[in-house]
XYZ file of C-alpha atoms in Angstrom:
389
model
C 72.129 108.556 78.558
C 72.886 104.907 79.236
C 76.106 104.269 81.135
C 77.722 100.931 80.366
C 79.490 99.277 83.256
C 81.050 95.891 83.742
C 78.534 93.307 84.964
C 78.713 92.746 88.692
C 80.229 89.464 89.706
C 78.837 88.045 92.911
C 81.792 87.501 95.213
C 81.554 85.235 98.199
C 84.661 85.392 100.355
C 84.290 82.577 102.816
C 87.113 80.785 104.556
C 87.798 77.415 102.967
C 88.978 74.312 104.768
C 92.423 74.826 103.193
C 92.616 78.355 104.592
C 91.592 77.157 108.056
C 94.228 74.405 107.956
C 96.962 76.818 106.805
C 96.024 79.338 109.516
C 96.089 76.721 112.281
C 99.344 75.220 110.997
C 101.014 78.659 111.078
C 99.657 79.454 114.562
C 101.050 76.168 115.890
C 104.367 76.627 114.078
C 104.623 80.261 115.193
C 104.009 79.455 118.854
C 106.876 76.965 118.811
C 109.365 78.367 116.287
C 108.830 82.159 116.047
C 107.341 83.720 119.197
C 110.038 82.505 121.645
C 112.855 84.034 119.530
C 111.337 86.930 117.576
C 112.291 89.763 119.940
C 115.847 88.444 120.163
C 115.996 88.383 116.335
C 114.509 91.887 116.222
C 117.000 93.340 118.711
C 120.058 91.793 117.047
C 118.740 92.069 113.454
C 119.411 88.351 113.071
C 117.999 86.858 109.872
C 116.844 83.304 110.745
C 117.496 81.673 107.358
C 117.141 78.204 108.901
C 113.522 79.034 109.832
C 112.622 79.419 106.149
C 113.843 75.893 105.403
C 111.222 74.756 107.954
C 108.591 76.948 106.283
C 109.637 75.272 103.019
C 108.963 71.868 104.592
C 105.448 73.125 105.413
C 104.898 74.138 101.762
C 104.839 77.864 102.536
C 107.776 78.890 100.326
C 106.081 77.769 97.125
C 102.418 78.459 97.918
C 101.479 79.401 94.339
C 103.944 77.051 92.599
C 102.174 74.124 90.850
C 102.721 70.698 92.395
C 104.541 69.518 89.236
C 107.397 71.864 90.205
C 107.355 70.841 93.864
C 105.058 73.605 95.096
C 101.805 73.572 97.064
C 99.647 74.498 94.062
C 97.345 76.805 96.018
C 95.612 79.983 94.872
C 95.774 83.566 96.089
C 93.211 83.241 98.912
C 95.412 80.622 100.598
C 98.458 82.778 99.879
C 96.860 85.838 101.544
C 95.946 83.697 104.559
C 99.500 82.359 104.867
C 101.172 85.789 104.722
C 98.686 87.497 107.049
C 98.888 84.716 109.662
C 102.698 84.921 109.671
C 102.589 88.737 109.841
C 100.189 88.583 112.809
C 103.024 86.885 114.689
C 106.049 88.660 113.176
C 105.977 91.063 110.223
C 109.626 90.286 109.400
C 108.897 86.616 108.771
C 105.788 87.470 106.745
C 107.793 89.952 104.657
C 110.598 87.516 103.826
C 108.149 84.741 103.011
C 106.166 87.113 100.750
C 109.250 88.475 98.936
C 110.542 84.963 98.247
C 107.154 83.789 96.937
C 105.883 86.748 94.947
C 109.035 88.366 93.596
C 111.837 85.902 92.843
C 109.751 82.724 92.623
C 106.794 84.597 91.106
C 108.905 86.140 88.335
C 110.317 82.733 87.339
C 106.873 81.107 87.576
C 105.254 83.734 85.322
C 107.929 84.390 82.712
C 110.751 81.805 82.721
C 111.217 79.035 80.161
C 110.184 75.468 80.946
C 113.833 74.469 81.466
C 114.371 77.377 83.868
C 111.206 76.499 85.794
C 112.276 72.865 86.156
C 115.721 73.928 87.325
C 114.794 76.620 89.849
C 111.200 76.238 91.059
C 111.651 72.955 92.996
C 114.654 74.425 94.873
C 112.778 77.655 95.606
C 109.515 75.940 96.627
C 111.339 73.751 99.158
C 113.541 76.705 100.180
C 116.638 74.650 99.492
C 117.427 77.958 97.782
C 116.214 81.295 99.153
C 115.218 83.852 96.515
C 115.960 87.559 96.054
C 114.674 90.047 93.449
C 116.559 93.124 92.314
C 114.921 96.171 90.743
C 115.645 99.111 93.105
C 118.972 100.961 92.938
C 120.540 103.643 95.161
C 119.370 106.453 92.859
C 116.246 104.848 91.356
C 113.376 103.768 93.574
C 110.057 104.599 91.928
C 111.993 105.836 88.862
C 113.141 102.357 87.794
C 113.415 103.422 84.139
C 116.606 105.335 84.945
C 118.456 102.349 86.400
C 122.231 102.367 86.061
C 123.019 98.646 86.421
C 123.889 97.500 82.904
C 124.412 94.251 81.009
C 126.626 94.372 77.919
C 126.449 91.514 75.412
C 129.684 89.574 74.893
C 129.159 86.614 72.556
C 126.900 84.099 74.325
C 127.262 85.965 77.621
C 126.292 89.270 79.229
C 128.600 91.242 81.518
C 126.712 92.819 84.458
C 127.993 95.911 86.302
C 126.199 97.985 88.931
C 124.415 97.705 92.280
C 120.924 97.064 93.621
C 119.861 98.197 97.076
C 117.064 97.667 99.623
C 116.958 94.051 98.442
C 115.238 91.494 100.674
C 117.744 88.616 101.043
C 120.384 90.650 99.146
C 123.078 88.928 101.200
C 121.603 85.511 102.063
C 119.634 84.759 98.890
C 120.948 81.741 96.970
C 119.533 82.943 93.670
C 118.337 86.344 92.463
C 116.214 87.591 89.603
C 117.841 90.870 88.577
C 116.483 93.497 86.187
C 119.266 95.392 84.397
C 119.553 97.864 81.543
C 120.406 96.427 78.132
C 119.190 99.438 76.113
C 118.815 103.186 76.432
C 118.125 104.989 79.736
C 114.395 105.591 80.189
C 113.345 103.073 77.517
C 110.759 100.720 79.023
C 111.927 98.103 76.499
C 115.576 98.660 77.351
C 115.675 96.407 80.433
C 116.148 92.657 80.758
C 115.719 90.113 83.573
C 118.387 87.536 84.422
C 118.580 84.688 86.949
C 121.889 85.001 88.827
C 123.117 82.307 91.211
C 124.972 83.356 94.371
C 128.201 81.555 93.457
C 128.556 83.426 90.145
C 131.927 85.275 90.102
C 131.444 89.039 90.344
C 128.171 88.780 92.309
C 128.712 89.976 95.901
C 126.719 91.396 98.790
C 127.178 94.949 100.028
C 125.865 96.814 103.037
C 123.128 95.296 105.201
C 120.674 98.029 106.257
C 120.010 98.934 109.909
C 116.233 99.349 109.981
C 113.450 100.832 112.098
C 111.244 97.746 111.804
C 111.076 94.362 110.043
C 114.513 93.916 111.570
C 114.649 90.110 111.273
C 114.082 90.316 107.506
C 117.394 90.928 105.769
C 117.687 94.004 103.543
C 121.017 94.450 101.754
C 122.844 95.589 98.627
C 123.668 93.303 95.708
C 126.770 94.310 93.764
C 127.770 93.185 90.270
C 131.369 93.647 89.121
C 132.101 92.224 85.657
C 129.617 89.473 86.515
C 129.464 87.109 83.528
C 126.033 85.572 82.845
C 125.232 83.099 80.061
C 122.372 84.109 77.768
C 120.479 80.966 78.921
C 119.942 82.775 82.259
C 117.841 85.474 80.601
C 114.119 85.377 81.455
C 112.064 85.822 78.288
C 113.587 88.011 75.584
C 115.991 90.924 75.779
C 114.086 94.118 76.540
C 111.143 92.457 78.319
C 112.438 92.830 81.884
C 110.688 96.041 82.868
C 107.289 95.017 81.508
C 107.658 91.665 83.321
C 108.529 93.528 86.534
C 105.387 95.659 86.427
C 103.269 92.500 86.139
C 105.204 90.840 88.977
C 104.579 93.929 91.127
C 100.819 93.777 90.418
C 100.766 90.416 92.206
C 103.373 91.586 94.726
C 100.985 94.313 95.884
C 98.550 91.611 96.995
C 101.411 90.197 99.095
C 102.058 93.548 100.787
C 98.323 94.086 101.312
C 98.222 90.676 103.034
C 101.317 91.565 105.069
C 99.687 94.862 106.115
C 96.462 93.047 106.967
C 98.293 90.593 109.232
C 100.132 93.366 111.094
C 96.855 95.292 111.520
C 95.043 92.172 112.766
C 97.844 91.396 115.214
C 97.902 94.967 116.543
C 94.116 95.032 116.893
C 93.873 91.661 118.654
C 96.648 92.594 121.094
C 94.934 95.917 121.926
C 91.521 94.258 122.276
C 92.846 91.662 124.704
C 94.772 94.267 126.724
C 91.727 96.567 126.923
C 89.757 93.774 128.630
C 92.553 92.940 131.086
C 93.698 96.446 132.039
C 91.591 97.975 134.825
C 91.345 101.665 135.715
C 88.771 103.237 138.066
C 87.691 99.686 139.039
C 86.655 98.611 135.538
C 88.316 97.334 132.351
C 89.394 100.180 130.076
C 87.350 98.601 127.264
C 84.225 99.809 129.096
C 85.209 103.444 128.448
C 83.739 104.908 125.275
C 87.062 106.527 124.313
C 88.585 103.033 124.080
C 85.576 101.077 122.794
C 84.997 103.513 119.903
C 88.673 103.330 118.979
C 88.422 99.520 118.924
C 85.282 99.742 116.762
C 87.101 101.888 114.200
C 90.129 99.575 114.216
C 87.946 96.491 113.661
C 86.118 98.155 110.762
C 89.358 99.203 109.047
C 90.773 95.688 109.379
C 87.610 94.184 107.876
C 87.670 96.635 104.931
C 91.343 95.846 104.259
C 90.566 92.126 104.355
C 87.777 92.508 101.782
C 89.896 94.633 99.415
C 92.780 92.149 99.669
C 90.631 89.073 99.050
C 88.860 90.857 96.186
C 92.271 91.244 94.501
C 93.031 87.604 95.280
C 89.733 86.560 93.688
C 90.454 88.517 90.502
C 93.995 87.128 90.331
C 92.706 83.566 90.734
C 90.323 84.156 87.821
C 93.090 85.493 85.588
C 91.676 89.036 85.516
C 93.700 92.264 85.559
C 94.457 93.373 89.130
C 96.432 96.518 88.309
C 93.962 98.920 89.925
C 92.508 96.547 92.535
C 95.851 95.350 93.929
C 97.024 98.985 94.145
C 93.839 99.878 96.055
C 94.290 96.917 98.406
C 97.964 97.721 99.001
C 97.303 101.435 99.509
C 94.417 100.983 101.937
C 95.747 97.995 103.881
C 99.195 99.523 104.375
C 97.842 102.884 105.518
C 95.380 101.307 107.967
C 98.137 99.015 109.294
C 99.957 102.179 110.385
C 96.751 103.699 111.831
C 95.680 100.545 113.681
C 99.189 99.951 115.055
C 99.267 103.576 116.236
C 95.840 103.316 117.912
C 96.801 99.969 119.423
C 99.897 101.480 120.995
C 97.770 104.324 122.385
C 95.400 101.827 124.037
C 98.387 100.191 125.753
C 99.379 103.602 127.110
C 102.829 103.681 128.679
C 103.149 99.922 128.297
C 102.752 100.349 124.529
C 106.124 102.061 124.499
C 107.842 99.141 126.248
C 109.403 96.217 124.379
C 107.948 93.692 126.845
C 104.551 94.312 125.200
C 103.666 93.647 121.532
C 102.317 97.068 120.493
C 105.634 98.814 119.794
C 106.817 96.147 117.342
C 103.615 96.262 115.288
C 104.016 100.055 115.267
C 107.598 99.850 113.910
C 106.912 97.048 111.427
C 103.782 98.590 109.901
C 105.457 101.622 108.332
C 107.433 99.677 105.740
C 104.171 98.485 104.166
C 103.450 102.051 102.953
C 106.882 102.201 101.266
C 107.969 98.776 99.938
C 106.912 97.518 96.489
C 105.644 100.966 95.551
C 104.951 103.816 97.975
C 101.410 104.906 98.814
C 101.956 107.822 96.444
C 102.820 105.439 93.591
C 99.681 103.389 94.369
C 97.610 106.586 94.024
C 99.313 107.222 90.681
C 98.435 103.698 89.469
C 94.830 104.021 90.677
C 94.286 107.518 89.266
C 95.692 106.533 85.864
C 93.360 103.529 85.802
C 90.188 105.439 86.711
C 91.026 108.370 84.397
C 91.696 106.200 81.333
């Protein structure tokens, strides 16, 4: 019996000059603007909104936005490099940069009208306006079809009522893309996306969450109380919001894979360096097989995550479906970020538990990657459905 498979595409993932320039730019920027303050931000849960204006000046808040709308016009390989290099320094900054780019800005870029793109993309790409994206609600995480936030038509307007939670930039975002119910509960064509500006009456911020990790990235509620939105703020047609969201999340998973990769790389590099400097029994601990084998496993996991993530980036650049591949990249990269951060902390020993050393922060930050933008269990659901079709 002949088994038909898709033809193999030869994939060469080599670092381009653009990627090298982006990486070096972020390392230089991070050394000056992030590293000196990141533990202070982490301790106090301070969200450094002013930092993102500077990242906007560097072109990092509109990486995928075409130059005609004021963006950098890069592809997904450069985008993965940018997120992972930021996350190597501080996962919080990588997370906020990724959420702004892939969710709010990405939704408008993929599905908004030309007028909406011209109005919002230049402000988002420069980070004159910081973006938020609202799908999750207090009672609906993975079960987004049962959302309770509703929009009721009233002439040329819609009246929004409800709340979104666990929203990155839910308090500080200047503009939000919000997915609300306009039809029946559970109907995948009963939800619609709207662009809501911060100054809109009836749009307020609720509780800011006190988090384990990613503490310098703001996570808060968005509340809508008789919030009146003109129909011109709708993205696409009524009823398309949920289907749009699923496509946005396909690309968003590449972002979280890149975020996970950066945290894993940072944790590995810190542990590697420490293992060479820390001496026990008159030799560096890296000379002990228990440590060297652990480092070998960590390095291999990081490399595998990098390949899966850039494979998704390659497919996305070529306009191919990434539903299964981005879920695989997100699942694997996020899980190994937790494993590598855990092993890294173990290599540091007692010092790994101390905030003066980098291991504990990677350990705390990594866990979110297995939860945000679809839990590991949801990724397995997406992958299994794809391979069982």
